Amino acid sequence: MNAPSSTALTVIPVPVLVDRALDRLWRAKTAAFRMPYATDAQSAARARTIAELYSRERRWWEVLSRHASSDVLSAYRLAVIEASAKARGDAIFWNDTAAYWAARANGATAAEADTARWSA
């Protein structure tokens, strides 16, 4: 007769989970900023990678924001909201930059690439 298996479930508090994720993202962004960018194609790939990492960061800040209840200090909530907004802005910047370098890699002039950047 087999005894029922007891699977222990470890619950990680949301702030700890977010802190770990942000730490991993910080390391990934550090590596991404070290990616080569000698060519237009490399610059586009680097910018796309950085944009994706900032998008992930924004989502983690939003997880923490949703977790923060109304009894949390307003300064804490405001800091989380500001961090999310900054990560969103950084992701937009790097997406626009990736669009520019991708257009340049495909033979666009600087003026044409600027158009691609602002319509990304």
CSV table of N, CA, C and O in Angstrom, one decimal:
chain,number,residue,atom,x,y,z
A,1,MET,N,0.9,-1.2,0.0
A,1,MET,CA,0.0,0.0,0.0
A,1,MET,C,0.9,1.2,0.0
A,1,MET,O,1.8,1.4,0.8
A,2,ASN,N,0.6,2.1,-0.9
A,2,ASN,CA,1.4,3.3,-1.0
A,2,ASN,C,0.8,4.4,-0.2
A,2,ASN,O,-0.4,4.6,-0.2
A,3,ALA,N,1.6,5.1,0.5
A,3,ALA,CA,1.2,6.2,1.3
A,3,ALA,C,1.0,7.4,0.4
A,3,ALA,O,1.7,7.6,-0.6
A,4,PRO,N,-0.1,8.2,0.7
A,4,PRO,CA,-0.3,9.4,-0.2
A,4,PRO,C,0.9,10.3,-0.1
A,4,PRO,O,1.5,10.5,1.0
A,5,SER,N,1.3,10.8,-1.3
A,5,SER,CA,2.5,11.7,-1.3
A,5,SER,C,2.1,13.1,-0.7
A,5,SER,O,1.0,13.6,-1.1
A,6,SER,N,2.9,13.6,0.0
A,6,SER,CA,2.6,15.0,0.5
A,6,SER,C,3.5,16.0,-0.2
A,6,SER,O,4.8,15.9,0.0
A,7,THR,N,3.0,16.8,-1.0
A,7,THR,CA,3.7,17.8,-1.7
A,7,THR,C,3.7,19.1,-0.9
A,7,THR,O,2.6,19.6,-0.8
A,8,ALA,N,4.8,19.5,-0.5
A,8,ALA,CA,4.9,20.7,0.3
A,8,ALA,C,4.9,21.9,-0.7
A,8,ALA,O,5.6,21.9,-1.7
A,9,LEU,N,4.0,22.8,-0.5
A,9,LEU,CA,3.9,24.0,-1.3
A,9,LEU,C,4.5,25.2,-0.6
A,9,LEU,O,4.1,25.5,0.5
A,10,THR,N,5.5,25.8,-1.2
A,10,THR,CA,6.2,26.9,-0.6
A,10,THR,C,5.6,28.2,-1.2
A,10,THR,O,5.6,28.3,-2.4
A,11,VAL,N,5.1,29.0,-0.4
A,11,VAL,CA,4.5,30.3,-0.8
A,11,VAL,C,5.5,31.4,-0.6
A,11,VAL,O,6.0,31.6,0.5
A,12,ILE,N,5.8,32.0,-1.7
A,12,ILE,CA,6.8,33.1,-1.7
A,12,ILE,C,6.0,34.4,-1.7
A,12,ILE,O,5.2,34.7,-2.6
A,13,PRO,N,6.3,35.3,-0.7
A,13,PRO,CA,5.6,36.6,-0.7
A,13,PRO,C,5.8,37.4,-2.0
A,13,PRO,O,6.9,37.4,-2.5
A,14,VAL,N,4.8,38.1,-2.4
A,14,VAL,CA,4.9,38.9,-3.7
A,14,VAL,C,6.1,39.8,-3.7
A,14,VAL,O,6.9,39.8,-4.6
A,15,PRO,N,6.4,40.6,-2.6
A,15,PRO,CA,7.5,41.5,-2.6
A,15,PRO,C,8.8,40.7,-2.8
A,15,PRO,O,9.7,41.2,-3.5
A,16,VAL,N,9.0,39.6,-2.3
A,16,VAL,CA,10.2,38.8,-2.4
A,16,VAL,C,10.3,38.3,-3.8
A,16,VAL,O,11.4,38.3,-4.5
A,17,LEU,N,9.2,37.8,-4.4
A,17,LEU,CA,9.2,37.3,-5.8
A,17,LEU,C,9.6,38.4,-6.7
A,17,LEU,O,10.4,38.2,-7.6
A,18,VAL,N,9.0,39.6,-6.5
A,18,VAL,CA,9.3,40.7,-7.4
A,18,VAL,C,10.8,41.2,-7.2
A,18,VAL,O,11.5,41.4,-8.2
A,19,ASP,N,11.2,41.2,-6.0
A,19,ASP,CA,12.6,41.5,-5.8
A,19,ASP,C,13.6,40.6,-6.5
A,19,ASP,O,14.6,41.0,-7.1
A,20,ARG,N,13.3,39.3,-6.4
A,20,ARG,CA,14.2,38.3,-7.1
A,20,ARG,C,14.1,38.5,-8.7
A,20,ARG,O,15.1,38.5,-9.3
A,21,ALA,N,12.9,38.8,-9.2
A,21,ALA,CA,12.8,39.0,-10.6
A,21,ALA,C,13.5,40.3,-11.1
A,21,ALA,O,14.2,40.3,-12.1
A,22,LEU,N,13.4,41.3,-10.3
A,22,LEU,CA,14.1,42.6,-10.6
A,22,LEU,C,15.6,42.4,-10.6
A,22,LEU,O,16.3,43.0,-11.4
A,23,ASP,N,16.0,41.6,-9.6
A,23,ASP,CA,17.5,41.3,-9.5
A,23,ASP,C,17.9,40.6,-10.8
A,23,ASP,O,19.0,40.9,-11.4
A,24,ARG,N,17.2,39.6,-11.2
A,24,ARG,CA,17.5,38.9,-12.5
A,24,ARG,C,17.5,39.8,-13.7
A,24,ARG,O,18.4,39.8,-14.5
A,25,LEU,N,16.5,40.7,-13.7
A,25,LEU,CA,16.4,41.6,-14.8
A,25,LEU,C,17.6,42.6,-14.8
A,25,LEU,O,18.1,43.0,-15.9
A,26,TRP,N,18.0,43.0,-13.7
A,26,TRP,CA,19.2,43.9,-13.6
A,26,TRP,C,20.4,43.3,-14.2
A,26,TRP,O,21.1,43.9,-15.0
A,27,ARG,N,20.6,42.0,-13.8
A,27,ARG,CA,21.8,41.3,-14.4
A,27,ARG,C,21.6,41.1,-15.9
A,27,ARG,O,22.6,41.3,-16.7
A,28,ALA,N,20.4,40.8,-16.4
A,28,ALA,CA,20.2,40.7,-17.8
A,28,ALA,C,20.3,42.0,-18.5
A,28,ALA,O,20.9,42.0,-19.6
A,29,LYS,N,19.9,43.1,-18.0
A,29,LYS,CA,20.1,44.4,-18.6
A,29,LYS,C,21.6,44.8,-18.7
A,29,LYS,O,22.0,45.3,-19.7
A,30,THR,N,22.3,44.5,-17.6
A,30,THR,CA,23.7,44.7,-17.6
A,30,THR,C,24.4,44.0,-18.8
A,30,THR,O,25.2,44.5,-19.5
A,31,ALA,N,24.0,42.7,-19.0
A,31,ALA,CA,24.6,41.9,-20.1
A,31,ALA,C,24.1,42.5,-21.4
A,31,ALA,O,24.9,42.6,-22.4
A,32,ALA,N,22.9,42.9,-21.5
A,32,ALA,CA,22.3,43.5,-22.8
A,32,ALA,C,23.0,44.7,-23.2
A,32,ALA,O,23.3,45.0,-24.3
A,33,PHE,N,23.3,45.6,-22.2
A,33,PHE,CA,24.0,46.8,-22.5
A,33,PHE,C,25.5,46.6,-23.0
A,33,PHE,O,26.1,47.4,-23.6
A,34,ARG,N,26.0,45.4,-22.7
A,34,ARG,CA,27.3,45.0,-23.2
A,34,ARG,C,27.3,44.3,-24.5
A,34,ARG,O,28.4,44.0,-25.0
A,35,MET,N,26.1,44.1,-25.1
A,35,MET,CA,26.0,43.5,-26.4
A,35,MET,C,26.7,44.3,-27.4
A,35,MET,O,26.7,45.6,-27.3
A,36,PRO,N,27.3,43.7,-28.5
A,36,PRO,CA,27.9,44.5,-29.5
A,36,PRO,C,27.0,45.4,-30.3
A,36,PRO,O,25.8,45.0,-30.4
A,37,TYR,N,27.4,46.5,-30.7
A,37,TYR,CA,26.6,47.4,-31.5
A,37,TYR,C,27.4,48.1,-32.6
A,37,TYR,O,27.2,49.3,-32.9
A,38,ALA,N,28.4,47.4,-33.2
A,38,ALA,CA,29.2,48.0,-34.2
A,38,ALA,C,28.5,48.1,-35.5
A,38,ALA,O,28.9,49.0,-36.3
A,39,THR,N,27.5,47.3,-35.8
A,39,THR,CA,26.8,47.4,-37.0
A,39,THR,C,25.3,47.9,-36.7
A,39,THR,O,24.9,47.8,-35.6
A,40,ASP,N,24.6,48.3,-37.8
A,40,ASP,CA,23.2,48.7,-37.6
A,40,ASP,C,22.4,47.5,-37.1
A,40,ASP,O,21.5,47.6,-36.3
A,41,ALA,N,22.7,46.3,-37.7
A,41,ALA,CA,21.9,45.1,-37.3
A,41,ALA,C,22.2,44.8,-35.8
A,41,ALA,O,21.2,44.4,-35.1
A,42,GLN,N,23.4,44.9,-35.4
A,42,GLN,CA,23.7,44.6,-34.0
A,42,GLN,C,23.1,45.6,-33.1
A,42,GLN,O,22.5,45.3,-32.0
A,43,SER,N,23.1,46.9,-33.5
A,43,SER,CA,22.4,47.9,-32.7
A,43,SER,C,20.9,47.7,-32.6
A,43,SER,O,20.3,47.9,-31.5
A,44,ALA,N,20.3,47.2,-33.7
A,44,ALA,CA,18.9,46.9,-33.6
A,44,ALA,C,18.6,45.7,-32.7
A,44,ALA,O,17.7,45.8,-31.9
A,45,ALA,N,19.4,44.7,-32.8
A,45,ALA,CA,19.2,43.5,-31.9
A,45,ALA,C,19.4,43.9,-30.4
A,45,ALA,O,18.6,43.5,-29.6
A,46,ARG,N,20.4,44.7,-30.2
A,46,ARG,CA,20.7,45.1,-28.8
A,46,ARG,C,19.5,45.9,-28.3
A,46,ARG,O,19.1,45.7,-27.1
A,47,ALA,N,19.1,46.9,-29.1
A,47,ALA,CA,17.9,47.7,-28.6
A,47,ALA,C,16.7,46.9,-28.4
A,47,ALA,O,15.9,47.2,-27.4
A,48,ARG,N,16.4,45.9,-29.3
A,48,ARG,CA,15.2,45.1,-29.1
A,48,ARG,C,15.3,44.3,-27.8
A,48,ARG,O,14.3,44.2,-27.0
A,49,THR,N,16.5,43.8,-27.5
A,49,THR,CA,16.7,43.0,-26.2
A,49,THR,C,16.5,43.9,-25.0
A,49,THR,O,15.8,43.5,-24.1
A,50,ILE,N,17.1,45.1,-25.1
A,50,ILE,CA,16.9,46.0,-23.9
A,50,ILE,C,15.5,46.4,-23.8
A,50,ILE,O,15.0,46.5,-22.6
A,51,ALA,N,14.8,46.7,-24.9
A,51,ALA,CA,13.4,47.1,-24.8
A,51,ALA,C,12.5,46.0,-24.1
A,51,ALA,O,11.7,46.3,-23.3
A,52,GLU,N,12.8,44.7,-24.5
A,52,GLU,CA,12.0,43.6,-23.9
A,52,GLU,C,12.3,43.5,-22.4
A,52,GLU,O,11.4,43.3,-21.6
A,53,LEU,N,13.5,43.7,-22.0
A,53,LEU,CA,13.9,43.7,-20.6
A,53,LEU,C,13.2,44.8,-19.8
A,53,LEU,O,12.7,44.5,-18.7
A,54,TYR,N,13.1,46.0,-20.4
A,54,TYR,CA,12.4,47.1,-19.7
A,54,TYR,C,10.9,46.8,-19.7
A,54,TYR,O,10.2,47.1,-18.7
A,55,SER,N,10.3,46.1,-20.7
A,55,SER,CA,8.9,45.8,-20.7
A,55,SER,C,8.6,44.8,-19.6
A,55,SER,O,7.6,44.9,-18.9
A,56,ARG,N,9.5,43.8,-19.4
A,56,ARG,CA,9.4,42.8,-18.3
A,56,ARG,C,9.5,43.5,-17.0
A,56,ARG,O,8.7,43.2,-16.0
A,57,GLU,N,10.4,44.5,-16.8
A,57,GLU,CA,10.5,45.2,-15.6
A,57,GLU,C,9.2,45.9,-15.2
A,57,GLU,O,8.8,45.9,-14.1
A,58,ARG,N,8.7,46.6,-16.2
A,58,ARG,CA,7.4,47.3,-16.0
A,58,ARG,C,6.3,46.3,-15.5
A,58,ARG,O,5.6,46.6,-14.6
A,59,ARG,N,6.3,45.2,-16.1
A,59,ARG,CA,5.2,44.2,-15.7
A,59,ARG,C,5.5,43.8,-14.2
A,59,ARG,O,4.5,43.6,-13.5
A,60,TRP,N,6.7,43.6,-13.8
A,60,TRP,CA,7.0,43.2,-12.4
A,60,TRP,C,6.6,44.3,-11.5
A,60,TRP,O,6.1,44.1,-10.4
A,61,TRP,N,6.9,45.6,-11.9
A,61,TRP,CA,6.4,46.7,-11.0
A,61,TRP,C,4.9,46.7,-10.9
A,61,TRP,O,4.4,47.0,-9.8
A,62,GLU,N,4.2,46.4,-12.0
A,62,GLU,CA,2.8,46.4,-11.9
A,62,GLU,C,2.3,45.2,-11.0
A,62,GLU,O,1.3,45.4,-10.3
A,63,VAL,N,3.0,44.1,-11.0
A,63,VAL,CA,2.6,43.0,-10.1
A,63,VAL,C,2.7,43.6,-8.6
A,63,VAL,O,1.8,43.4,-7.8
A,64,LEU,N,3.8,44.3,-8.3
A,64,LEU,CA,4.0,44.8,-7.0
A,64,LEU,C,2.9,45.9,-6.7
A,64,LEU,O,2.4,45.9,-5.6
A,65,SER,N,2.6,46.7,-7.7
A,65,SER,CA,1.6,47.7,-7.5
A,65,SER,C,0.2,47.1,-7.2
A,65,SER,O,-0.5,47.6,-6.3
A,66,ARG,N,-0.1,46.1,-7.9
A,66,ARG,CA,-1.4,45.4,-7.6
A,66,ARG,C,-1.4,44.8,-6.2
A,66,ARG,O,-2.5,44.7,-5.6
A,67,HIS,N,-0.3,44.3,-5.8
A,67,HIS,CA,-0.2,43.7,-4.5
A,67,HIS,C,-0.3,44.7,-3.4
A,67,HIS,O,-0.8,44.4,-2.3
A,68,ALA,N,0.2,45.9,-3.6
A,68,ALA,CA,0.2,46.9,-2.5
A,68,ALA,C,-1.2,47.3,-2.2
A,68,ALA,O,-2.0,47.8,-3.0
A,69,SER,N,-1.6,47.1,-1.0
A,69,SER,CA,-3.0,47.4,-0.6
A,69,SER,C,-3.1,48.9,-0.2
A,69,SER,O,-2.1,49.6,-0.1
A,70,SER,N,-4.3,49.3,0.1
A,70,SER,CA,-4.5,50.7,0.4
A,70,SER,C,-3.9,51.1,1.8
A,70,SER,O,-3.7,52.2,2.1
A,71,ASP,N,-3.6,50.1,2.6
A,71,ASP,CA,-3.0,50.4,3.9
A,71,ASP,C,-1.4,50.6,3.8
A,71,ASP,O,-0.8,50.9,4.8
A,72,VAL,N,-0.9,50.4,2.6
A,72,VAL,CA,0.6,50.6,2.5
A,72,VAL,C,0.8,52.1,2.4
A,72,VAL,O,0.0,52.8,1.8
A,73,LEU,N,1.9,52.5,2.8
A,73,LEU,CA,2.2,53.9,2.8
A,73,LEU,C,2.1,54.5,1.4
A,73,LEU,O,2.6,53.8,0.4
A,74,SER,N,1.6,55.6,1.3
A,74,SER,CA,1.4,56.2,-0.1
A,74,SER,C,2.7,56.5,-0.7
A,74,SER,O,2.8,56.4,-2.0
A,75,ALA,N,3.7,56.8,0.0
A,75,ALA,CA,5.1,57.0,-0.6
A,75,ALA,C,5.6,55.7,-1.3
A,75,ALA,O,6.2,55.8,-2.4
A,76,TYR,N,5.3,54.6,-0.7
A,76,TYR,CA,5.7,53.3,-1.2
A,76,TYR,C,4.9,53.1,-2.5
A,76,TYR,O,5.5,52.7,-3.5
A,77,ARG,N,3.6,53.2,-2.5
A,77,ARG,CA,2.8,53.0,-3.7
A,77,ARG,C,3.2,54.0,-4.8
A,77,ARG,O,3.3,53.6,-6.0
A,78,LEU,N,3.5,55.2,-4.5
A,78,LEU,CA,3.9,56.2,-5.5
A,78,LEU,C,5.2,55.8,-6.1
A,78,LEU,O,5.4,55.9,-7.3
A,79,ALA,N,6.1,55.3,-5.3
A,79,ALA,CA,7.5,54.9,-5.8
A,79,ALA,C,7.3,53.7,-6.8
A,79,ALA,O,8.0,53.7,-7.8
A,80,VAL,N,6.4,52.8,-6.4
A,80,VAL,CA,6.2,51.7,-7.3
A,80,VAL,C,5.6,52.1,-8.6
A,80,VAL,O,6.0,51.7,-9.7
A,81,ILE,N,4.6,53.0,-8.6
A,81,ILE,CA,4.0,53.5,-9.8
A,81,ILE,C,5.0,54.3,-10.6
A,81,ILE,O,5.0,54.2,-11.8
A,82,GLU,N,5.8,55.1,-10.0
A,82,GLU,CA,6.9,55.9,-10.7
A,82,GLU,C,7.9,54.9,-11.4
A,82,GLU,O,8.3,55.1,-12.5
A,83,ALA,N,8.2,53.9,-10.7
A,83,ALA,CA,9.2,52.9,-11.2
A,83,ALA,C,8.6,52.2,-12.5
A,83,ALA,O,9.3,52.0,-13.5
A,84,SER,N,7.3,51.9,-12.4
A,84,SER,CA,6.6,51.2,-13.5
A,84,SER,C,6.6,52.2,-14.7
A,84,SER,O,6.8,51.8,-15.8
A,85,ALA,N,6.3,53.5,-14.4
A,85,ALA,CA,6.2,54.4,-15.5
A,85,ALA,C,7.5,54.7,-16.2
A,85,ALA,O,7.6,54.8,-17.4
A,86,LYS,N,8.6,54.7,-15.4
A,86,LYS,CA,9.9,54.9,-15.9
A,86,LYS,C,10.3,53.7,-16.8
A,86,LYS,O,10.8,53.9,-17.9
A,87,ALA,N,10.0,52.5,-16.3
A,87,ALA,CA,10.4,51.3,-17.1
A,87,ALA,C,9.6,51.3,-18.4
A,87,ALA,O,10.1,50.9,-19.5
A,88,ARG,N,8.3,51.8,-18.4
A,88,ARG,CA,7.5,51.8,-19.6
A,88,ARG,C,8.1,52.8,-20.6
A,88,ARG,O,8.2,52.5,-21.8
A,89,GLY,N,8.5,54.0,-20.1
A,89,GLY,CA,9.2,55.0,-20.9
A,89,GLY,C,10.5,54.5,-21.5
A,89,GLY,O,10.7,54.7,-22.7
A,90,ASP,N,11.2,53.8,-20.7
A,90,ASP,CA,12.5,53.2,-21.2
A,90,ASP,C,12.2,52.2,-22.3
A,90,ASP,O,12.9,52.1,-23.3
A,91,ALA,N,11.2,51.3,-22.1
A,91,ALA,CA,10.9,50.3,-23.1
A,91,ALA,C,10.4,51.0,-24.4
A,91,ALA,O,10.9,50.6,-25.5
A,92,ILE,N,9.7,52.1,-24.3
A,92,ILE,CA,9.3,52.8,-25.6
A,92,ILE,C,10.5,53.4,-26.3
A,92,ILE,O,10.6,53.2,-27.5
A,93,PHE,N,11.4,54.0,-25.5
A,93,PHE,CA,12.6,54.5,-26.1
A,93,PHE,C,13.4,53.5,-26.8
A,93,PHE,O,13.8,53.7,-28.0
A,94,TRP,N,13.6,52.3,-26.2
A,94,TRP,CA,14.4,51.3,-26.8
A,94,TRP,C,13.7,50.6,-28.0
A,94,TRP,O,14.3,50.2,-28.9
A,95,ASN,N,12.4,50.5,-27.9
A,95,ASN,CA,11.6,50.0,-29.1
A,95,ASN,C,11.8,51.0,-30.3
A,95,ASN,O,12.0,50.5,-31.4
A,96,ASP,N,11.7,52.3,-30.0
A,96,ASP,CA,11.9,53.3,-31.1
A,96,ASP,C,13.3,53.2,-31.6
A,96,ASP,O,13.5,53.3,-32.8
A,97,THR,N,14.3,53.0,-30.7
A,97,THR,CA,15.7,52.9,-31.2
A,97,THR,C,15.9,51.7,-32.0
A,97,THR,O,16.6,51.7,-33.0
A,98,ALA,N,15.3,50.6,-31.6
A,98,ALA,CA,15.4,49.3,-32.4
A,98,ALA,C,14.8,49.5,-33.8
A,98,ALA,O,15.4,49.1,-34.8
A,99,ALA,N,13.7,50.2,-33.9
A,99,ALA,CA,13.0,50.5,-35.2
A,99,ALA,C,14.0,51.3,-36.1
A,99,ALA,O,14.1,51.0,-37.3
A,100,TYR,N,14.6,52.3,-35.5
A,100,TYR,CA,15.5,53.1,-36.2
A,100,TYR,C,16.7,52.3,-36.8
A,100,TYR,O,17.0,52.3,-38.0
A,101,TRP,N,17.3,51.5,-35.9
A,101,TRP,CA,18.5,50.7,-36.4
A,101,TRP,C,18.1,49.6,-37.3
A,101,TRP,O,18.9,49.3,-38.2
A,102,ALA,N,16.9,49.0,-37.1
A,102,ALA,CA,16.5,48.0,-38.1
A,102,ALA,C,16.2,48.6,-39.5
A,102,ALA,O,16.6,48.0,-40.5
A,103,ALA,N,15.7,49.8,-39.5
A,103,ALA,CA,15.5,50.5,-40.8
A,103,ALA,C,16.8,50.8,-41.4
A,103,ALA,O,17.0,50.6,-42.6
A,104,ARG,N,17.8,51.3,-40.6
A,104,ARG,CA,19.1,51.6,-41.1
A,104,ARG,C,19.8,50.3,-41.7
A,104,ARG,O,20.4,50.3,-42.7
A,105,ALA,N,19.6,49.2,-41.0
A,105,ALA,CA,20.2,47.9,-41.4
A,105,ALA,C,19.6,47.5,-42.7
A,105,ALA,O,20.2,46.8,-43.5
A,106,ASN,N,18.3,47.9,-43.0
A,106,ASN,CA,17.6,47.5,-44.2
A,106,ASN,C,17.9,48.5,-45.3
A,106,ASN,O,17.2,48.5,-46.3
A,107,GLY,N,18.8,49.5,-45.1
A,107,GLY,CA,19.2,50.4,-46.2
A,107,GLY,C,18.5,51.7,-46.1
A,107,GLY,O,18.7,52.5,-47.1
A,108,ALA,N,17.7,52.0,-45.1
A,108,ALA,CA,17.0,53.3,-45.1
A,108,ALA,C,18.0,54.4,-44.8
A,108,ALA,O,19.0,54.2,-44.1
A,109,THR,N,17.7,55.6,-45.3
A,109,THR,CA,18.5,56.8,-44.9
A,109,THR,C,18.2,57.2,-43.5
A,109,THR,O,17.3,56.7,-42.9
A,110,ALA,N,19.0,58.1,-42.9
A,110,ALA,CA,18.7,58.5,-41.6
A,110,ALA,C,17.3,59.2,-41.5
A,110,ALA,O,16.6,58.9,-40.5
A,111,ALA,N,16.9,59.9,-42.4
A,111,ALA,CA,15.6,60.6,-42.4
A,111,ALA,C,14.5,59.5,-42.5
A,111,ALA,O,13.5,59.6,-41.8
A,112,GLU,N,14.7,58.5,-43.3
A,112,GLU,CA,13.7,57.4,-43.5
A,112,GLU,C,13.6,56.6,-42.2
A,112,GLU,O,12.6,56.2,-41.7
A,113,ALA,N,14.8,56.4,-41.6
A,113,ALA,CA,14.9,55.6,-40.3
A,113,ALA,C,14.2,56.4,-39.2
A,113,ALA,O,13.6,55.8,-38.3
A,114,ASP,N,14.3,57.7,-39.2
A,114,ASP,CA,13.6,58.5,-38.2
A,114,ASP,C,12.1,58.3,-38.3
A,114,ASP,O,11.4,58.3,-37.3
A,115,THR,N,11.7,58.3,-39.5
A,115,THR,CA,10.2,58.1,-39.8
A,115,THR,C,9.8,56.7,-39.2
A,115,THR,O,8.8,56.6,-38.6
A,116,ALA,N,10.6,55.7,-39.4
A,116,ALA,CA,10.4,54.3,-38.9
A,116,ALA,C,10.4,54.4,-37.4
A,116,ALA,O,9.5,53.7,-36.8
A,117,ARG,N,11.3,55.1,-36.8
A,117,ARG,CA,11.4,55.2,-35.4
A,117,ARG,C,10.1,55.8,-34.8
A,117,ARG,O,9.6,55.2,-33.8
A,118,TRP,N,9.6,56.8,-35.3
A,118,TRP,CA,8.4,57.5,-34.7
A,118,TRP,C,7.1,56.8,-35.1
A,118,TRP,O,6.1,57.1,-34.5
A,119,SER,N,7.1,55.9,-36.0
A,119,SER,CA,5.9,55.2,-36.3
A,119,SER,C,5.9,53.7,-35.8
A,119,SER,O,5.1,52.9,-36.1
A,120,ALA,N,6.9,53.4,-35.0
A,120,ALA,CA,7.1,52.0,-34.4
A,120,ALA,C,6.0,51.8,-33.4
A,120,ALA,O,5.5,52.6,-32.8
